[in-house]
PDB file of C-alpha atoms in Angstrom:
ATOM      1  CA  MET A   1      -8.950 -36.674 -30.460  1.00  0.00           C
ATOM      2  CA  LYS A   2      -8.359 -36.659 -26.442  1.00  0.00           C
ATOM      3  CA  LEU A   3      -5.714 -34.709 -25.882  1.00  0.00           C
ATOM      4  CA  LEU A   4      -7.828 -31.800 -28.450  1.00  0.00           C
ATOM      5  CA  GLU A   5     -10.091 -32.291 -25.604  1.00  0.00           C
ATOM      6  CA  LEU A   6      -8.016 -32.077 -22.595  1.00  0.00           C
ATOM      7  CA  SER A   7      -6.203 -29.499 -24.042  1.00  0.00           C
ATOM      8  CA  ALA A   8      -9.410 -27.061 -24.487  1.00  0.00           C
ATOM      9  CA  ALA A   9     -10.824 -28.352 -20.862  1.00  0.00           C
ATOM     10  CA  CYS A  10      -7.727 -26.987 -19.443  1.00  0.00           C
ATOM     11  CA  LEU A  11      -7.679 -24.034 -21.732  1.00  0.00           C
ATOM     12  CA  PHE A  12     -11.308 -23.076 -20.219  1.00  0.00           C
ATOM     13  CA  ALA A  13     -10.322 -23.612 -16.925  1.00  0.00           C
ATOM     14  CA  THR A  14      -6.869 -21.283 -16.743  1.00  0.00           C
ATOM     15  CA  LEU A  15      -9.687 -18.642 -18.794  1.00  0.00           C
ATOM     16  CA  SER A  16     -12.103 -18.979 -15.901  1.00  0.00           C
ATOM     17  CA  LEU A  17      -9.083 -18.688 -13.063  1.00  0.00           C
ATOM     18  CA  GLY A  18      -8.473 -15.367 -15.208  1.00  0.00           C
ATOM     19  CA  ALA A  19     -12.035 -13.839 -14.699  1.00  0.00           C
ATOM     20  CA  MET A  20     -12.411 -14.400 -11.187  1.00  0.00           C
ATOM     21  CA  ALA A  21      -8.952 -13.007 -10.359  1.00  0.00           C
ATOM     22  CA  ASP A  22     -10.705  -9.588 -11.779  1.00  0.00           C
ATOM     23  CA  VAL A  23     -13.807  -9.435  -9.914  1.00  0.00           C
ATOM     24  CA  ASP A  24     -13.838  -6.088  -7.803  1.00  0.00           C
ATOM     25  CA  VAL A  25     -14.194  -7.376  -3.755  1.00  0.00           C
ATOM     26  CA  PRO A  26     -14.863  -4.514  -1.398  1.00  0.00           C
ATOM     27  CA  LEU A  27     -12.559  -3.641   1.210  1.00  0.00           C
ATOM     28  CA  GLU A  28     -13.680  -3.880   4.015  1.00  0.00           C
ATOM     29  CA  HIS A  29     -12.222  -2.633   7.706  1.00  0.00           C
ATOM     30  CA  TYR A  30     -11.735  -4.221  10.693  1.00  0.00           C
ATOM     31  CA  ARG A  31     -13.351  -3.487  13.633  1.00  0.00           C
ATOM     32  CA  TYR A  32     -12.913  -5.199  17.547  1.00  0.00           C
ATOM     33  CA  GLY A  33     -14.646  -7.538  17.613  1.00  0.00           C
ATOM     34  CA  THR A  34     -15.957  -8.236  14.134  1.00  0.00           C
ATOM     35  CA  GLN A  35     -16.459 -11.573  13.256  1.00  0.00           C
ATOM     36  CA  LEU A  36     -14.157 -13.391  10.531  1.00  0.00           C
ATOM     37  CA  ASP A  37     -14.564 -16.432   8.437  1.00  0.00           C
ATOM     38  CA  VAL A  38     -11.252 -17.422   7.356  1.00  0.00           C
ATOM     39  CA  HIS A  39     -11.154 -20.402   5.412  1.00  0.00           C
ATOM     40  CA  LYS A  40      -7.672 -19.573   3.779  1.00  0.00           C
ATOM     41  CA  VAL A  41      -5.282 -16.332   3.264  1.00  0.00           C
ATOM     42  CA  LEU A  42      -5.002 -15.395  -0.510  1.00  0.00           C
ATOM     43  CA  SER A  43      -2.599 -12.875   0.457  1.00  0.00           C
ATOM     44  CA  HIS A  44      -1.202 -10.730   2.695  1.00  0.00           C
ATOM     45  CA  ARG A  45       0.456  -7.370   2.674  1.00  0.00           C
ATOM     46  CA  GLU A  46       1.126  -4.292   4.286  1.00  0.00           C
ATOM     47  CA  ALA A  47       2.729  -0.446   3.759  1.00  0.00           C
ATOM     48  CA  PRO A  48       6.812  -0.222   3.904  1.00  0.00           C
ATOM     49  CA  ALA A  49       7.980   1.194   6.975  1.00  0.00           C
ATOM     50  CA  GLN A  50      12.178   1.653   7.643  1.00  0.00           C
ATOM     51  CA  GLN A  51      11.317   1.941  11.797  1.00  0.00           C
ATOM     52  CA  CYS A  52       8.663   0.641  14.260  1.00  0.00           C
ATOM     53  CA  GLN A  53       5.271   2.057  13.703  1.00  0.00           C
ATOM     54  CA  VAL A  54       1.905   1.671  12.940  1.00  0.00           C
ATOM     55  CA  VAL A  55       0.908   0.889   9.695  1.00  0.00           C
ATOM     56  CA  GLU A  56      -2.366  -0.165   7.777  1.00  0.00           C
ATOM     57  CA  ALA A  57      -2.244  -4.105   6.169  1.00  0.00           C
ATOM     58  CA  ARG A  58      -4.538  -6.002   3.809  1.00  0.00           C
ATOM     59  CA  MET A  59      -5.374  -9.593   3.341  1.00  0.00           C
ATOM     60  CA  ASP A  60      -7.488 -10.903   0.713  1.00  0.00           C
ATOM     61  CA  TYR A  61      -8.555 -14.489   1.987  1.00  0.00           C
ATOM     62  CA  LEU A  62     -11.607 -16.889   1.017  1.00  0.00           C
ATOM     63  CA  ASP A  63     -14.475 -17.959   3.914  1.00  0.00           C
ATOM     64  CA  SER A  64     -16.051 -21.377   4.080  1.00  0.00           C
ATOM     65  CA  ARG A  65     -18.321 -20.612   1.520  1.00  0.00           C
ATOM     66  CA  GLY A  66     -15.884 -20.087  -1.171  1.00  0.00           C
ATOM     67  CA  GLN A  67     -16.867 -16.362  -1.386  1.00  0.00           C
ATOM     68  CA  ARG A  68     -13.551 -13.912  -1.711  1.00  0.00           C
ATOM     69  CA  HIS A  69     -13.297 -10.973   0.771  1.00  0.00           C
ATOM     70  CA  SER A  70     -10.689  -8.054   1.199  1.00  0.00           C
ATOM     71  CA  LEU A  71      -9.794  -7.091   4.883  1.00  0.00           C
ATOM     72  CA  ALA A  72      -7.674  -3.644   5.711  1.00  0.00           C
ATOM     73  CA  TYR A  73      -6.774  -3.125   9.737  1.00  0.00           C
ATOM     74  CA  LEU A  74      -3.993  -1.423  11.466  1.00  0.00           C
ATOM     75  CA  LYS A  75      -1.045  -3.161  12.705  1.00  0.00           C
ATOM     76  CA  TYR A  76       2.758  -2.881  14.015  1.00  0.00           C
ATOM     77  CA  SER A  77       5.038  -3.223  11.050  1.00  0.00           C
ATOM     78  CA  ASP A  78       7.497  -5.964  10.581  1.00  0.00           C
ATOM     79  CA  SER A  79      10.544  -3.980  11.408  1.00  0.00           C
ATOM     80  CA  CYS A  80       8.888  -3.877  15.006  1.00  0.00           C
ATOM     81  CA  ARG A  81      10.341  -7.645  14.930  1.00  0.00           C
ATOM     82  CA  ASP A  82      13.886  -6.830  14.651  1.00  0.00           C
ATOM     83  CA  THR A  83      13.798  -3.813  17.562  1.00  0.00           C
ATOM     84  CA  ASN A  84      14.217  -4.736  21.229  1.00  0.00           C
TER      85      ASN A  84
END
């Protein structure tokens, strides 16, 4: 009986995580001086670039209250690290 209860609890926990992932978070655009409260970074990605150039990047994160945010900002592409 306890195995059945444990299985049901795991199923509901998995379903609730899936529901949280579908929440649409508005995209915020970074401006110089924007106060950020980043507690945990969930994902980070940027537009692909073959050469060193400025690209738009996006970071999804949780703040100290557990609320999810999505931040867009400009940065030098990762290919700039390989050039001198």
